[in-house]
Amino acid sequence: MSTEVAVEKMDGAQAAQELAGLADVLARANAAYHRDDAPEISDAEYDRLKRRNAAIEERFPELKRDDSPSDMVGAPVSETFTKVKHAVAMLSLGNAFNDEDVAEFESRVAKYLGIKQGIAFTAEPKIDGLSLSLRYEQGVLVQAATRGDGETGENVTNNARMIDDIPQTLTGAPDVLEVRGEVYMSHANLAALNAAQLAKAAKPFANPRNAAAGSLRQLDARITKARPLHFFAYAWGELSEPLATTQMGAIERLAALGFSTNPLTGRFQGAKALVTHYRKIEEQRATLGYDIDGVVYKVDDLELQRRLGVRSTTPRWAVAHKFPAEIAHTWVEGIDIQVGRTGALSPVARLTPVTVGGVVVSNATLHNEDYIQGRDSKGGMIREGRDIRVGDWVEVYRAGDVIPKVRDVDVSKRKADSKPYVFPAVCPECGSPALREEGDSVARCTGGLICPAQAVEKLKHFVGRSAFDIDGLGKKQIEMFFHDKTLPIREPADIFTLAQRDAQQLTKLKNRDGWGELSAANLFAAIEAKRKIPLNRLIFALGIRHVGDSSGALLAGHYGSWRALVSTLDAAKDHAGEAWEDLLSIDGVGAVMAAALVDTFHAPDTRAAIDRLVAELDVQDAIANDTSGSPVTGKIVVFTGTLELMTRAEAKGRAETLGAKVSGSVSKKTDIVIAGPGAGSKAKKAEALGVKILTEVEWLALIGEAR
Ligand code: IVH
């Protein structure tokens, strides 16, 4: 920077202005490096700016800022929070978007439990902040952790101690008590904070959620202290003794212990009453003084909650009823086609930037060709058949964190010479034909492994947050390495040979532009750290169509090990037989997903790439949900005949929670058959094979659930 004023020649005003600028630039550099895995400046430049900041501060100590980069601990690479493994996983919630979804939720619960009606639920606002788990031992706050990925969060204890709503000590609490709730910032506090940010030439926060997250996740707890945050308690994790027998009772107990609980929490009977409360909360939304994005319903009876249990990462006993999406209007400046990791051609509208619910939106999905033309996937009309064109004035909407969508178009604002959008017939990236299979709503590039867009998207998915999540290897770096001539990453296995290949190069990574000794060493260390990978993450990382992160968890939970999964997929080649049936027996795995899995593993080139990858890894078996003490852990059980004490779904859910594998067919590998009245051929087969047969009552006694 040739325009830089020498520090010794600066006046106070220049110093203050430059300190503000440096705080901003360095904070952004940090965020780009850590949060976005996309460094914007070189290590050397970072160091130089930090030294300049320190020199200015030395000359003008009174101008040192609260958010001074000097107080950021260490180099940009070493500073992070320590990790905390949650004793009880922090769950997320399934969504309901309308009244029918809520009725559906109620009947799903009733059906699972085999109860006709009269189930009580609580309803409370869904706070738009970030969740926090507070651990108290003998009544003393010992740890606060963010949700993270639900299994492991970040230790933010020092910061949580700065929040007034969080008691430091409790009287009369269980010896071990983990209180969970939401940290949020009020509208008034956000306005004050943003005014202060602007006054010191710092960037204002886009919304209270970002402000709360940014304020809590500060390495310097003094910054957290200066930014008023609040906390509502609404759930709990590990407990040495129960808080109550109902959700409502537990919330009242937490309130009595000194926590803030939401005053709009109530107890209701049935979906209709829940929706009435939802409307009431919706009416008050604008005047609450803090952001909420829906209403959460929970089964009130905690024994019923326990029976309902958890499916993958969401409880069966709760649902979030979201408020309708926020909308805005803007122009379509262009339509681009993105090629996804499964080859899907996705049209994206490039928009004149517009604010939707506090976030600036400049891209929105147009889903597929039919959607652009005004048809749904069954050929019916949407938007009364209006198509969407470049140059159109459109309505966009955004619900929660999902990608914004284009909903409607105002054809009266359309120019006379506008032309309908023509969907490409070939992949814009590799030129291969794009084909739409029967029944598929999207066109897919048929280039497979030769399509660079698919390959690079697969790699980006592979390093994504729910997959390998490698520090310093984000989308930007994947793009760079993918096109690199000397040190390429073309398939996942290449990531794990990167350090070794670099060692054999003349020009080392550390000597390249944008890299340094530290950043290269850190990247190799971060990669090394992920050789050890939990099975569920590996399955998800492969990027197989229809296999999302919760499916990864289901498959890992069911098969336990990579070997067991692969031998099943190998044996299921023909989409038939015992192995195939076993795949389909998993609650949440259907024929479409099963076929995608099996076919992927039987495509020779893909399989070879998977094998090369796994040879580099140390795949961690799935840790079954602490079922070590369970009498049926690892056992293969089959339910047959009529069950009279629980529904089939609950019986299966309970058995799986206890570590058993529920199969649909009896073989010599079956350990226990639970036979109810009317059991037929399966019970006979079990008898012939000498498999243990229990009645439902005997089974319940075995698993300690005698009713
Ligand atoms: S209950 C198993 N209640 O929403 C139940 N969550 O989308 C765990 N949230 O991660 C959550 N307000 O951060 C619950 N009243 C409320 C909530 C709430 C906000 C957040 C929470 C959770 C997310 C799930």
XYZ file of C-alpha atoms in Angstrom, residues 32-39 338 341 403 455-466 469-483 489 495 515 523:
42
model
C -12.421 -15.953 5.700
C -9.690 -18.244 6.948
C -11.551 -20.011 9.733
C -15.219 -19.819 9.057
C -15.269 -19.840 5.271
C -12.066 -21.801 4.711
C -11.308 -19.266 2.027
C -8.282 -17.116 2.902
C -25.306 -25.040 -12.119
C -22.554 -33.426 -7.772
C -31.861 -21.218 -0.330
C -16.266 -34.147 -9.936
C -15.557 -30.807 -8.300
C -19.010 -30.618 -6.720
C -18.555 -34.127 -5.335
C -15.263 -33.015 -3.799
C -16.846 -29.894 -2.320
C -19.542 -32.055 -0.823
C -16.877 -34.420 0.464
C -15.154 -31.696 2.491
C -18.445 -30.123 3.626
C -19.452 -29.494 7.202
C -21.435 -32.695 7.779
C -15.120 -30.899 7.380
C -11.385 -30.348 6.899
C -10.102 -27.049 8.327
C -8.573 -24.946 5.581
C -9.914 -27.103 2.759
C -13.126 -25.432 1.671
C -14.843 -24.848 -1.633
C -12.284 -22.302 -2.812
C -9.295 -24.517 -2.105
C -11.025 -27.490 -3.728
C -11.511 -25.427 -6.902
C -7.857 -24.466 -6.802
C -6.484 -27.962 -6.204
C -8.871 -29.499 -8.701
C -7.321 -27.411 -11.484
C -7.008 -33.225 -6.084
C -6.709 -35.360 -0.429
C 0.477 -19.957 1.076
C -3.626 -27.872 6.033
